[in-house]
């Protein structure tokens, strides 16, 4: 028999969701079967897979450890540089360096932003994976590997739920800085496109009309500065929608690709002057209309700024 007591970070989720996080090697079909056969109980009573767990609930599992397949694997987290912009007991805002992936992808990178953040919190003794049933520090937003800028991480389950809701309800304003080729006319405006994702090639394609698989992408921009010879422009960008590669695909489509971008443009000449990846930075985050949130209301009207990106040196 396995006995599990639900902790604060486990509460508020369905029983089946909790068990799949706790026992990653255990098939969901087996979990449902054990619940039906009363091999899994909550507070010593028959239960259902969709019951919402509360702090202090007792889960009993009447099977062998071999059948459970063991707890979620305990991995070693890579300790690396974490540029902390802001931190409190609930969240962490970091300035991710260009070239660092936020999560492990199919290549199973050993050095990721979330691994560094987890190691950072373990070293501070704010997180102990051995004491948690299912929760681990989690990122609330993500940016491309070769994009610099602000990423928010949640330190507890309630903060994660509220921050995800804040982002979903657009109670957060994000501003990007980017360098594009040439001078855009008009120098300030809004661009509306249809983007269709091609997962096999990891790109998005611009469509002239709406398709079954396309999504509307709306991008606001303002020219802040230009180089003396008008080769490059510095833009401040606000995303009204948040689509994959939205900024890169949008400006490439209108003939002003990002400096250094080799996915949506040819960057051979950019590489020759030292720009091997897109000149793009998630530069600022501002929280608005957050008074309604129980835990994170104190963030309302707060604004956070990233470290100045290296590409600003192109401009006076």
XYZ file of C-alpha atoms in Angstrom, residues 1-313:
313
model
C 0.000 0.000 0.000
C 1.171 3.526 -0.824
C -0.050 6.433 1.321
C 0.034 10.024 0.034
C -1.073 13.126 1.941
C -2.099 16.030 -0.291
C -0.071 19.176 0.361
C -0.870 22.807 -0.387
C 0.755 22.731 -3.846
C -1.207 19.575 -4.773
C -4.643 20.918 -3.826
C -7.124 22.182 -6.392
C -6.388 19.617 -9.102
C -8.164 16.484 -10.259
C -7.135 13.149 -8.813
C -6.155 11.695 -12.205
C -4.080 14.778 -13.105
C -2.262 14.562 -9.778
C -1.489 10.850 -10.191
C -0.121 11.279 -13.722
C 2.296 13.931 -12.398
C 3.243 11.839 -9.367
C 3.730 8.609 -11.315
C 4.849 9.570 -14.815
C 5.584 5.985 -15.833
C 2.101 4.796 -14.866
C -0.351 4.576 -17.825
C -3.506 6.657 -17.427
C -5.563 3.598 -18.368
C -4.134 1.758 -15.355
C -4.943 4.708 -13.084
C -8.582 4.652 -14.226
C -8.751 0.885 -13.772
C -7.394 1.082 -10.208
C -9.911 3.805 -9.334
C -12.795 1.723 -10.701
C -11.665 -1.331 -8.722
C -11.337 0.717 -5.507
C -7.568 0.150 -5.456
C -7.211 3.924 -5.178
C -9.251 5.713 -2.499
C -9.464 9.257 -1.157
C -9.960 9.642 2.599
C -10.560 5.866 2.739
C -13.633 6.125 0.520
C -14.412 5.107 -3.030
C -13.638 7.950 -5.409
C -13.755 9.103 -9.033
C -10.988 10.253 -11.318
C -12.364 13.813 -11.545
C -12.601 14.491 -7.791
C -10.864 17.765 -6.836
C -8.213 17.241 -4.182
C -8.001 19.368 -1.022
C -5.052 19.991 1.268
C -4.856 17.214 3.848
C -6.688 14.585 1.762
C -5.366 11.050 2.197
C -4.848 8.950 -0.921
C -4.353 5.221 -0.469
C -3.083 3.100 -3.377
C -3.370 -0.664 -2.870
C -0.838 -1.933 -5.424
C 2.843 -2.828 -5.427
C 5.568 -0.247 -6.015
C 6.594 -2.185 -9.126
C 3.147 -1.665 -10.662
C 3.234 2.033 -9.846
C 6.488 2.333 -11.747
C 8.039 4.582 -9.117
C 7.604 8.286 -8.448
C 8.359 10.938 -11.048
C 12.051 10.690 -11.820
C 14.268 12.857 -9.650
C 16.712 14.546 -11.987
C 19.754 16.636 -11.271
C 19.194 20.262 -12.166
C 21.883 22.230 -13.946
C 23.194 25.106 -11.869
C 23.876 28.007 -14.215
C 23.604 31.758 -14.426
C 20.186 33.171 -13.505
C 19.819 36.913 -14.056
C 17.105 37.783 -11.538
C 15.204 41.006 -12.275
C 12.601 40.563 -9.517
C 11.813 37.962 -6.865
C 9.378 37.455 -3.989
C 7.878 34.457 -2.195
C 5.548 33.679 -5.123
C 7.231 34.532 -8.405
C 10.574 35.053 -10.059
C 11.210 37.254 -13.110
C 14.471 36.538 -14.907
C 16.240 37.995 -17.914
C 16.978 35.014 -20.171
C 20.131 35.215 -22.224
C 20.037 34.620 -25.963
C 20.949 31.029 -26.866
C 19.381 29.391 -23.792
C 16.285 27.251 -24.337
C 13.487 27.684 -21.794
C 12.338 24.026 -21.682
C 13.893 20.793 -22.840
C 12.717 19.853 -26.323
C 13.019 16.589 -28.248
C 16.811 16.768 -28.038
C 16.504 16.653 -24.218
C 18.909 19.497 -23.489
C 20.624 19.206 -20.135
C 20.862 22.980 -19.645
C 17.562 24.869 -19.768
C 16.196 27.988 -18.127
C 13.709 26.078 -15.972
C 16.468 23.706 -14.810
C 18.641 26.669 -13.823
C 15.747 28.292 -11.957
C 14.959 25.038 -10.151
C 18.612 24.605 -9.120
C 18.677 28.246 -7.973
C 15.630 27.690 -5.723
C 16.998 24.399 -4.392
C 20.255 26.119 -3.451
C 18.269 28.840 -1.663
C 16.344 26.076 0.165
C 13.060 27.438 -1.181
C 12.255 24.255 -3.085
C 12.863 20.630 -2.145
C 11.798 18.123 -4.821
C 11.822 15.289 -2.286
C 9.134 17.017 -0.224
C 6.748 17.729 -3.116
C 4.267 15.217 -4.509
C 3.604 16.814 -7.883
C 4.601 20.489 -7.971
C 7.815 21.931 -9.365
C 8.703 25.545 -10.206
C 7.195 26.356 -13.595
C 7.515 28.976 -16.319
C 4.420 31.074 -17.025
C 5.563 32.382 -20.402
C 8.225 31.406 -22.884
C 10.374 33.002 -25.555
C 12.501 31.541 -28.352
C 15.949 30.128 -27.629
C 17.723 32.981 -29.421
C 15.514 35.753 -28.034
C 16.713 37.598 -24.949
C 14.342 38.874 -22.310
C 11.923 38.548 -19.440
C 10.447 35.218 -18.381
C 8.178 34.710 -15.362
C 8.409 31.626 -13.127
C 5.985 30.586 -10.371
C 7.270 29.260 -7.053
C 4.011 27.668 -5.878
C 0.824 26.208 -7.347
C -1.475 29.129 -6.535
C 0.953 31.627 -8.041
C 1.151 29.473 -11.174
C -2.635 29.317 -11.527
C -3.075 33.060 -11.002
C -0.196 34.076 -13.275
C -1.484 31.826 -16.058
C -4.874 33.516 -15.635
C -3.274 36.977 -15.661
C -1.548 36.205 -18.959
C -4.655 34.580 -20.458
C -6.828 37.587 -19.562
C -4.244 40.062 -20.896
C -3.633 41.663 -17.492
C -0.014 41.925 -18.530
C 1.503 44.238 -21.139
C 4.693 43.042 -22.823
C 6.962 45.251 -24.923
C 9.662 43.978 -27.264
C 12.658 45.728 -28.790
C 13.849 44.582 -32.212
C 16.198 45.672 -34.970
C 14.908 45.289 -38.527
C 16.501 45.886 -41.903
C 15.690 49.214 -43.537
C 13.152 51.870 -42.571
C 9.488 50.917 -42.278
C 6.840 53.215 -43.744
C 4.775 54.313 -41.984
C 7.172 54.433 -39.066
C 4.361 53.564 -36.638
C 1.383 51.311 -37.154
C -0.421 48.002 -36.753
C 0.020 44.889 -38.895
C -2.673 42.201 -39.131
C -1.845 38.857 -40.759
C -2.949 35.231 -40.866
C -0.268 32.820 -39.628
C -0.338 29.068 -40.139
C 2.033 26.883 -38.119
C 4.131 24.187 -39.786
C 5.228 22.026 -36.850
C 7.387 19.728 -38.991
C 9.576 22.623 -40.147
C 9.132 24.664 -36.942
C 8.061 27.766 -38.845
C 4.901 29.759 -39.460
C 3.637 30.731 -42.880
C 1.780 33.913 -43.764
C -1.556 33.338 -45.486
C -3.400 35.946 -47.551
C -6.774 34.749 -46.298
C -7.998 32.892 -43.224
C -7.668 29.087 -43.401
C -8.797 26.240 -41.182
C -5.369 26.079 -39.544
C -4.422 29.763 -39.547
C -4.677 32.222 -36.665
C -4.929 35.998 -36.702
C -1.733 37.798 -35.660
C -1.880 41.491 -34.739
C 1.334 43.422 -34.127
C 1.766 47.075 -33.133
C 5.104 48.775 -33.753
C 6.789 52.147 -33.394
C 10.152 53.219 -34.811
C 12.382 54.529 -32.006
C 15.624 55.140 -33.879
C 17.435 54.559 -37.183
C 21.063 54.120 -38.078
C 22.695 57.029 -39.906
C 22.706 55.230 -43.232
C 19.147 53.908 -42.718
C 20.341 50.293 -42.924
C 18.564 49.367 -39.680
C 15.659 50.556 -37.538
C 15.070 50.041 -33.824
C 11.431 49.154 -33.123
C 9.297 49.013 -29.998
C 6.746 46.240 -30.508
C 3.554 45.253 -28.704
C 1.870 41.950 -29.446
C -1.912 42.134 -29.453
C -1.908 38.386 -30.107
C 0.783 35.949 -29.077
C 1.549 33.588 -31.954
C 4.599 31.427 -32.579
C 7.380 33.488 -34.244
C 4.860 36.312 -34.723
C 7.358 39.176 -34.732
C 9.911 37.424 -36.919
C 7.396 36.211 -39.517
C 5.470 39.498 -39.611
C 8.390 41.802 -40.344
C 10.003 39.379 -42.775
C 6.709 39.273 -44.674
C 6.583 43.069 -45.114
C 10.183 43.147 -46.356
C 11.930 44.190 -43.123
C 13.297 40.994 -41.521
C 14.950 41.108 -38.136
C 18.694 41.620 -38.059
C 20.387 38.227 -37.679
C 17.295 36.113 -38.382
C 18.297 33.059 -40.404
C 14.921 31.300 -40.262
C 12.767 33.901 -42.012
C 15.535 35.592 -44.004
C 19.076 35.027 -45.281
C 21.461 36.241 -42.578
C 24.838 35.668 -44.244
C 25.741 39.376 -44.256
C 24.332 39.815 -40.746
C 26.603 37.054 -39.492
C 29.577 38.841 -41.023
C 28.929 41.830 -38.754
C 28.441 39.644 -35.684
C 24.685 38.918 -35.578
C 24.112 35.175 -35.812
C 20.562 35.178 -34.414
C 17.573 37.512 -34.346
C 18.034 40.915 -32.676
C 14.973 40.612 -30.464
C 14.404 41.242 -26.763
C 11.320 40.826 -24.555
C 12.158 44.099 -22.878
C 9.419 45.089 -20.441
C 6.481 43.631 -18.516
C 3.736 45.677 -16.851
C 0.868 44.290 -14.769
C -2.525 45.975 -15.154
C -5.968 45.229 -13.699
C -4.681 42.625 -11.243
C -6.615 43.852 -8.191
C -9.033 40.904 -8.358
C -6.388 38.252 -7.738
C -6.169 36.806 -4.244
C -2.414 36.178 -4.158
C -0.831 38.372 -6.832
C -2.878 41.578 -6.577
C 0.199 43.365 -5.191
C 1.785 43.190 -8.649
C -0.787 45.595 -10.088
C 0.844 48.580 -11.872
C 4.324 47.076 -11.368
C 6.690 47.255 -14.332
C 9.919 45.335 -14.890
C 12.665 46.057 -17.419
C 15.253 43.695 -18.903
C 18.963 44.346 -19.195
C 19.680 46.522 -22.226
C 20.251 44.210 -25.198
C 23.605 44.260 -26.928
C 22.104 45.336 -30.272
C 21.322 48.812 -28.868
C 24.951 49.730 -29.490
